Short mmCIF file of C-alpha atoms in Angstrom, two decimals:
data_model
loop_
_atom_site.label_atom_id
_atom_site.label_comp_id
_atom_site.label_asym_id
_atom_site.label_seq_id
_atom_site.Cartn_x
_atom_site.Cartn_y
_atom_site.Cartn_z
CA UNK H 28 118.62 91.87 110.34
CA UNK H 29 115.53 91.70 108.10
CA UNK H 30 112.35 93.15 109.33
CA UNK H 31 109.34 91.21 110.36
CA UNK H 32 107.56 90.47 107.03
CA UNK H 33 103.75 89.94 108.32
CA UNK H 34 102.24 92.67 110.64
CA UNK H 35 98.42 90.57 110.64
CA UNK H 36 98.38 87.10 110.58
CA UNK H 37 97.40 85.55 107.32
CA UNK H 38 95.06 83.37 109.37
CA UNK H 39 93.51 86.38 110.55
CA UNK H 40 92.95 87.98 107.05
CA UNK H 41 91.78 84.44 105.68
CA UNK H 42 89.08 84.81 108.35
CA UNK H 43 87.32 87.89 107.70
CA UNK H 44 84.00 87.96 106.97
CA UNK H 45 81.81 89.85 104.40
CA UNK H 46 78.11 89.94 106.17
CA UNK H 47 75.29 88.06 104.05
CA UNK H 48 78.07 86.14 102.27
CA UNK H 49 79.79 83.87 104.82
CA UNK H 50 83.52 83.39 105.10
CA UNK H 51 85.30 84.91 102.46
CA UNK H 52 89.19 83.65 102.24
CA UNK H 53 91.73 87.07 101.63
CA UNK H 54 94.72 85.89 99.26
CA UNK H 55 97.38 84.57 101.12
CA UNK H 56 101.15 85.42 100.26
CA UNK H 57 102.02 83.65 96.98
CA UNK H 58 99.13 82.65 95.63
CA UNK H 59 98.40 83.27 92.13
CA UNK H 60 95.85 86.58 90.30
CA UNK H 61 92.20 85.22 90.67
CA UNK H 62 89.91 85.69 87.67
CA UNK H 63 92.50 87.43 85.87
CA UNK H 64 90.77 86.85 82.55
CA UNK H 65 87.77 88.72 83.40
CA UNK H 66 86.92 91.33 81.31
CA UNK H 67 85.76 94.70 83.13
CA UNK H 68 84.48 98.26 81.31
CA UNK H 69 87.37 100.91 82.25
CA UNK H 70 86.59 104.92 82.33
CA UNK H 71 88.16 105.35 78.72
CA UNK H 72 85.89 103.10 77.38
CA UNK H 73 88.09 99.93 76.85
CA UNK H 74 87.29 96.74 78.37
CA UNK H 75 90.49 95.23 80.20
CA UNK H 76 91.35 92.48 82.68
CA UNK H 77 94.43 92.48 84.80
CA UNK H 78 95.81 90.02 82.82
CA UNK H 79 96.29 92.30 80.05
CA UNK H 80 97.58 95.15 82.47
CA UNK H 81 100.20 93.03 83.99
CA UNK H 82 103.21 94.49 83.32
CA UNK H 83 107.20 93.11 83.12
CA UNK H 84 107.88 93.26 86.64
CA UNK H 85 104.47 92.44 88.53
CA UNK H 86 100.89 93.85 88.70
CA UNK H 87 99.50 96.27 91.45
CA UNK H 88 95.69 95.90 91.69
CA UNK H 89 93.92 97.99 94.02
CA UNK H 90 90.17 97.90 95.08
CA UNK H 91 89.03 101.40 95.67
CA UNK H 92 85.59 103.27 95.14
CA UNK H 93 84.74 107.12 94.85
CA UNK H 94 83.03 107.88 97.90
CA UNK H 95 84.97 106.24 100.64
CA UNK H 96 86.31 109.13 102.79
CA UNK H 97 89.64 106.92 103.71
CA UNK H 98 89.94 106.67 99.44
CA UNK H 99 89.64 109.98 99.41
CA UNK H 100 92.34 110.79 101.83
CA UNK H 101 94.73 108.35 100.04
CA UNK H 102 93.80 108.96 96.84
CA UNK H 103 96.49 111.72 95.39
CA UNK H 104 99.18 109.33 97.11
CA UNK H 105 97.53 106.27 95.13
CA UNK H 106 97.62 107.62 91.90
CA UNK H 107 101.09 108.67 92.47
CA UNK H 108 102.38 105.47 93.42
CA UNK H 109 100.48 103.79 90.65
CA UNK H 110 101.63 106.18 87.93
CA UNK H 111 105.11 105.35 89.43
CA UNK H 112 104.56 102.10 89.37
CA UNK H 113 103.96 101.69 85.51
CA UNK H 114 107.71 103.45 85.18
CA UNK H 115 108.78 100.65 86.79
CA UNK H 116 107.93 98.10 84.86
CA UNK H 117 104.61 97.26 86.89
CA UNK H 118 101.17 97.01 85.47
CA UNK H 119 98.60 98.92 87.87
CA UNK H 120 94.55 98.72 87.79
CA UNK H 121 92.29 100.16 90.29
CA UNK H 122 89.13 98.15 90.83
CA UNK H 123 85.21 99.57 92.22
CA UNK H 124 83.68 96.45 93.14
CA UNK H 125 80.59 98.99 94.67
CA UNK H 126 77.06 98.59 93.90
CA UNK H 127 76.08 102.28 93.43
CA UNK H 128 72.39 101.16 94.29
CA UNK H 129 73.71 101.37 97.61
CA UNK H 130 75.99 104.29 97.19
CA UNK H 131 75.64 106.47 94.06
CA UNK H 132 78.23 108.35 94.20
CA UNK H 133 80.11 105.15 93.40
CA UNK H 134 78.60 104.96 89.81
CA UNK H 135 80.42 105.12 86.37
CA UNK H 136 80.30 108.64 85.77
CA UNK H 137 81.43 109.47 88.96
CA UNK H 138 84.55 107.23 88.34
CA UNK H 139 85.60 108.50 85.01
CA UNK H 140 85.17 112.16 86.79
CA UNK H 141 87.59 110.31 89.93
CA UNK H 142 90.05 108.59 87.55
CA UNK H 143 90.59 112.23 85.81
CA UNK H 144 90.84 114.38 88.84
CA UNK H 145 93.61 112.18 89.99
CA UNK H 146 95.87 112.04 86.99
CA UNK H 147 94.99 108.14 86.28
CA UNK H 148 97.77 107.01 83.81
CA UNK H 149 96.29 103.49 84.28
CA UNK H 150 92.95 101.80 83.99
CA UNK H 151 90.11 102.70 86.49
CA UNK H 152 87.36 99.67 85.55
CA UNK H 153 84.44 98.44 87.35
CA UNK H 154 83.61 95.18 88.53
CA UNK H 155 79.87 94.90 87.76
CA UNK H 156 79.15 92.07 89.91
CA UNK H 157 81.73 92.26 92.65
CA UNK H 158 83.05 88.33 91.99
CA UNK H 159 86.30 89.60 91.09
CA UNK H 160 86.71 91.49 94.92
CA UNK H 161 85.21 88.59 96.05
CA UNK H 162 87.62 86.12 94.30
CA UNK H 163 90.46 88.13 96.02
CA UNK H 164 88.93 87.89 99.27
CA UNK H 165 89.13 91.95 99.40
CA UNK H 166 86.97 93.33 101.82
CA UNK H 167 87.91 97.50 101.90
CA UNK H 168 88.45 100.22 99.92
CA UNK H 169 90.90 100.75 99.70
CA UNK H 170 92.92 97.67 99.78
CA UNK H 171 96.16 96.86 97.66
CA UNK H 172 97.52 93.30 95.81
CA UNK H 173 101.06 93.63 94.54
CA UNK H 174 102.60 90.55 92.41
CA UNK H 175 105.51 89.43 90.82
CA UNK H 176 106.52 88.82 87.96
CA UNK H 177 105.45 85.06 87.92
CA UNK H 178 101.74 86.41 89.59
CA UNK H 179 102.55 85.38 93.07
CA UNK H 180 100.96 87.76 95.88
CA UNK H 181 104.03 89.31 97.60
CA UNK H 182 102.33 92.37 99.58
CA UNK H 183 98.46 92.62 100.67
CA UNK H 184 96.81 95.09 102.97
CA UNK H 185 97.13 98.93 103.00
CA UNK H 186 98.66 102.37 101.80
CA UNK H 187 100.46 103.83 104.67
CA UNK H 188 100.23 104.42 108.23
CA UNK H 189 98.72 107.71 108.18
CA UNK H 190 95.64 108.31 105.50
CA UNK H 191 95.05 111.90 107.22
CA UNK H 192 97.83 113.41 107.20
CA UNK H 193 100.52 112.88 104.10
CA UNK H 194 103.74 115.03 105.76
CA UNK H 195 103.36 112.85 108.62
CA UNK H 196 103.60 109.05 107.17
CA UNK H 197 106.32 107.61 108.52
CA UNK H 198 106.07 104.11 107.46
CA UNK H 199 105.17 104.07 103.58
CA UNK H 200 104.31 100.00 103.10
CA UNK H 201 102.67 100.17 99.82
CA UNK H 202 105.51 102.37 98.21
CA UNK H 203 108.69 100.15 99.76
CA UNK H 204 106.69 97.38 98.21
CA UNK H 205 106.34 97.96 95.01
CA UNK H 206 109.99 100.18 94.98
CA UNK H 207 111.63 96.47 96.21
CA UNK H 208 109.81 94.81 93.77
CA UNK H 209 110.96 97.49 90.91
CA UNK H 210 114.44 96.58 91.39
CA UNK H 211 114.33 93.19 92.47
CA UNK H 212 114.35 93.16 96.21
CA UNK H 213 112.17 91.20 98.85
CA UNK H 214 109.79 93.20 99.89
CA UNK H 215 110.40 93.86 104.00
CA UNK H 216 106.81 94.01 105.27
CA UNK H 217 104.63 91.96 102.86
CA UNK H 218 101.01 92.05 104.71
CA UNK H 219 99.40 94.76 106.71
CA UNK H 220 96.00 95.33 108.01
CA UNK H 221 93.87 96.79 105.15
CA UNK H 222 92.14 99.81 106.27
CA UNK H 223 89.22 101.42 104.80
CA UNK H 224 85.11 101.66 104.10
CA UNK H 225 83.58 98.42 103.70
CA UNK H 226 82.67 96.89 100.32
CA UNK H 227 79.51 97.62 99.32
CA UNK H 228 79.01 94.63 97.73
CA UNK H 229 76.29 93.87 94.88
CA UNK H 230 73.81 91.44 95.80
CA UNK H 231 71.87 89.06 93.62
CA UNK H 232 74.52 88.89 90.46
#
Protein backbone atom coordinates (compact mmCIF):
# COMPACT_ATOMS: atom_id res chain seq x y z
CA UNK A 1 0.00 0.00 0.00
CA UNK A 2 1.55 3.34 -1.05
CA UNK A 3 2.46 5.78 1.58
CA UNK A 4 0.71 8.99 2.27
CA UNK A 5 2.22 11.41 -0.33
CA UNK A 6 1.58 14.97 1.51
CA UNK A 7 2.72 15.31 5.22
CA UNK A 8 1.51 19.50 5.21
CA UNK A 9 -1.28 20.48 3.40
CA UNK A 10 -0.58 22.34 0.23
CA UNK A 11 -3.19 24.82 1.43
CA UNK A 12 -1.19 25.31 4.36
CA UNK A 13 2.16 25.97 2.49
CA UNK A 14 0.19 28.24 -0.11
CA UNK A 15 -0.63 30.28 3.00
CA UNK A 16 2.48 31.24 4.55
CA UNK A 17 3.40 34.49 4.91
CA UNK A 18 6.68 36.48 4.41
CA UNK A 19 6.27 39.69 6.92
CA UNK A 20 6.31 43.20 5.02
CA UNK A 21 5.36 41.35 1.82
CA UNK A 22 1.84 39.93 2.25
CA UNK A 23 0.78 36.47 1.20
CA UNK A 24 3.26 34.78 -0.67
CA UNK A 25 1.83 31.46 -2.58
CA UNK A 26 4.62 28.23 -2.03
CA UNK A 27 4.59 26.07 -5.39
CA UNK A 28 2.10 23.60 -5.30
CA UNK A 29 2.76 19.93 -6.62
CA UNK A 30 3.04 20.09 -10.43
CA UNK A 31 3.38 23.32 -11.23
CA UNK A 32 5.94 24.40 -13.56
CA UNK A 33 10.03 26.23 -12.63
CA UNK A 34 9.20 30.01 -12.02
CA UNK A 35 11.58 32.54 -13.57
CA UNK A 36 13.66 29.89 -14.87
CA UNK A 37 15.28 32.21 -17.38
CA UNK A 38 16.74 34.43 -14.89
CA UNK A 39 20.16 34.88 -15.02
CA UNK A 40 22.05 34.79 -11.49
CA UNK A 41 26.15 35.35 -10.79
CA UNK A 42 27.39 31.74 -9.47
CA UNK A 43 30.73 31.40 -7.13
CA UNK A 44 32.89 30.37 -10.28
CA UNK A 45 32.12 33.34 -11.90
CA UNK A 46 29.53 32.17 -14.56
CA UNK A 47 26.18 33.54 -14.74
CA UNK A 48 23.48 30.62 -14.91
CA UNK A 49 19.73 30.14 -14.55
CA UNK A 50 18.12 26.88 -13.69
CA UNK A 51 17.04 26.54 -16.94
CA UNK A 52 20.39 25.91 -18.16
CA UNK A 53 21.18 23.54 -15.09
CA UNK A 54 18.24 21.38 -15.68
CA UNK A 55 19.40 18.23 -16.30
CA UNK A 56 17.85 14.84 -18.29
CA UNK A 57 15.90 13.59 -15.54
CA UNK A 58 14.64 16.75 -13.48
CA UNK A 59 16.17 19.75 -11.62
CA UNK A 60 16.79 20.00 -7.76
CA UNK A 61 16.87 23.68 -6.70
CA UNK A 62 17.51 24.43 -3.24
CA UNK A 63 17.35 27.86 -1.37
CA UNK A 64 20.03 27.91 1.21
CA UNK A 65 22.33 30.77 2.70
CA UNK A 66 25.75 30.60 4.67
CA UNK A 67 24.88 31.53 8.02
CA UNK A 68 21.75 29.70 8.86
CA UNK A 69 22.72 27.31 11.72
CA UNK A 70 19.95 24.58 10.40
CA UNK A 71 22.10 25.04 6.73
CA UNK A 72 24.86 24.45 8.48
CA UNK A 73 23.79 21.28 10.10
CA UNK A 74 22.48 19.95 6.74
CA UNK A 75 24.90 21.17 4.70
CA UNK A 76 27.60 18.11 4.19
CA UNK A 77 24.32 15.92 3.62
CA UNK A 78 23.16 18.62 0.90
CA UNK A 79 26.06 18.68 -1.06
CA UNK A 80 26.13 15.02 -1.03
CA UNK A 81 22.81 14.49 -2.25
CA UNK A 82 23.25 17.18 -4.83
CA UNK A 83 26.57 15.88 -6.14
CA UNK A 84 24.58 12.56 -6.31
CA UNK A 85 22.04 13.96 -7.87
CA UNK A 86 23.95 15.25 -11.05
CA UNK A 87 25.06 11.27 -11.47
CA UNK A 88 21.73 10.74 -11.89
CA UNK A 89 20.84 12.54 -14.53
CA UNK A 90 19.47 15.59 -12.38
CA UNK A 91 20.52 19.16 -12.70
CA UNK A 92 21.09 20.70 -9.06
CA UNK A 93 21.53 24.62 -8.10
CA UNK A 94 21.60 25.99 -4.70
CA UNK A 95 20.08 29.45 -4.40
CA UNK A 96 20.99 32.58 -1.45
CA UNK A 97 18.14 34.72 -1.88
CA UNK A 98 19.77 36.73 1.53
CA UNK A 99 20.35 40.32 1.68
CA UNK A 100 23.77 40.34 3.47
CA UNK A 101 22.87 44.01 4.62
CA UNK A 102 21.00 42.17 7.05
CA UNK A 103 23.31 39.30 7.57
CA UNK A 104 26.90 39.54 6.24
CA UNK A 105 28.00 36.55 6.60
CA UNK A 106 25.58 35.75 3.78
CA UNK A 107 27.65 37.80 1.19
CA UNK A 108 29.46 36.57 -2.03
CA UNK A 109 32.68 35.84 -0.68
CA UNK A 110 31.42 34.04 2.02
CA UNK A 111 29.52 31.77 -0.50
CA UNK A 112 32.28 30.97 -2.85
CA UNK A 113 34.33 30.11 0.59
CA UNK A 114 30.72 27.81 1.52
CA UNK A 115 30.32 26.31 -1.98
CA UNK A 116 34.20 25.10 -1.68
CA UNK A 117 34.22 23.81 1.81
CA UNK A 118 31.40 21.58 0.85
CA UNK A 119 32.67 19.94 -2.29
CA UNK A 120 29.99 21.93 -4.62
CA UNK A 121 30.08 19.98 -7.98
CA UNK A 122 27.15 22.25 -8.99
CA UNK A 123 26.38 25.93 -9.16
CA UNK A 124 26.10 27.99 -5.87
CA UNK A 125 24.53 31.56 -7.43
CA UNK A 126 22.91 34.38 -5.78
CA UNK A 127 19.70 35.85 -6.26
CA UNK A 128 20.41 39.61 -5.98
CA UNK A 129 16.99 40.70 -5.49
CA UNK A 130 15.26 37.77 -3.88
CA UNK A 131 12.24 37.66 -6.80
CA UNK A 132 13.34 34.38 -7.78
CA UNK A 133 12.67 32.88 -3.82
CA UNK A 134 9.88 34.90 -3.97
CA UNK A 135 8.52 33.54 -7.33
CA UNK A 136 8.81 30.04 -5.70
CA UNK A 137 7.00 31.04 -2.75
CA UNK A 138 10.21 29.74 -0.62
CA UNK A 139 10.28 31.05 2.65
CA UNK A 140 13.51 29.03 4.59
CA UNK A 141 16.76 28.10 4.23
CA UNK A 142 16.99 25.67 3.64
CA UNK A 143 14.15 24.55 1.56
CA UNK A 144 14.25 22.03 -1.48
CA UNK A 145 12.19 21.98 -5.19
CA UNK A 146 12.69 18.73 -7.03
CA UNK A 147 11.16 18.43 -10.77
CA UNK A 148 10.75 16.21 -13.44
CA UNK A 149 11.72 15.86 -16.37
CA UNK A 150 8.81 17.89 -18.02
CA UNK A 151 9.49 20.79 -14.94
CA UNK A 152 6.58 19.75 -12.87
CA UNK A 153 7.16 20.18 -8.93
CA UNK A 154 7.04 16.57 -7.60
CA UNK A 155 8.66 17.06 -3.94
CA UNK A 156 8.79 20.50 -1.85
CA UNK A 157 9.73 21.04 1.75
CA UNK A 158 12.80 19.71 3.64
CA UNK A 159 16.08 17.53 4.01
CA UNK A 160 15.41 14.97 6.58
CA UNK A 161 13.93 14.47 9.84
CA UNK A 162 16.85 15.03 11.91
CA UNK A 163 19.26 18.23 10.90
CA UNK A 164 21.31 17.56 14.29
CA UNK A 165 22.17 14.52 14.28
CA UNK A 166 23.11 12.59 10.74
CA UNK A 167 23.50 8.69 12.29
CA UNK A 168 20.17 9.18 13.60
CA UNK A 169 17.85 10.20 10.41
CA UNK A 170 15.54 7.78 10.02
CA UNK A 171 13.31 9.12 7.42
CA UNK A 172 15.58 10.61 4.51
CA UNK A 173 12.65 12.58 2.28
CA UNK A 174 14.84 14.62 0.16
CA UNK A 175 17.17 11.58 -0.82
CA UNK A 176 14.05 8.90 -1.58
CA UNK A 177 12.92 11.80 -3.70
CA UNK A 178 15.24 12.47 -5.91
CA UNK A 179 16.57 8.42 -5.81
CA UNK A 180 12.64 7.65 -7.17
CA UNK A 181 12.89 10.22 -9.50
CA UNK A 182 16.53 8.86 -10.77
CA UNK A 183 15.05 5.72 -11.82
CA UNK A 184 11.69 6.55 -12.65
CA UNK A 185 9.57 5.95 -9.63
CA UNK A 186 6.78 8.13 -7.88
CA UNK A 187 8.15 9.70 -5.35
CA UNK A 188 6.30 8.29 -1.84
CA UNK A 189 6.20 11.47 0.27
CA UNK A 190 6.17 14.46 -2.12
CA UNK A 191 5.70 17.58 0.43
CA UNK A 192 7.01 18.08 3.89
CA UNK A 193 7.20 20.95 6.19
CA UNK A 194 10.29 23.04 5.21
CA UNK A 195 12.36 23.70 8.15
CA UNK A 196 14.90 26.28 8.59
CA UNK A 197 16.05 30.23 9.29
CA UNK A 198 13.83 32.62 7.73
CA UNK A 199 14.60 34.42 4.46
CA UNK A 200 16.19 37.39 4.90
CA UNK A 201 14.71 38.92 2.22
CA UNK A 202 16.06 42.16 0.27
CA UNK A 203 13.89 45.01 0.47
CA UNK A 204 13.44 47.84 -1.98
CA UNK A 205 14.72 45.86 -5.37
Amino acid sequence: MKRDRTLVPTALAAALFVAGLGAVRALSLGDGIPMADVKMAAVDGRDVSIGEVAGPKGTLVLFTCNACPWVKAWQARIAEIGNDALGRGIGVIEINPNDPRKVPEDGFEGMKARAAAAGMKYPYVVDATSAVARAFGATRTPEAFLFDARGRLVYHGTIDDNARDPDAVKERWLRDAVEALAAGRDVQVSETKALGCSIKFREGT
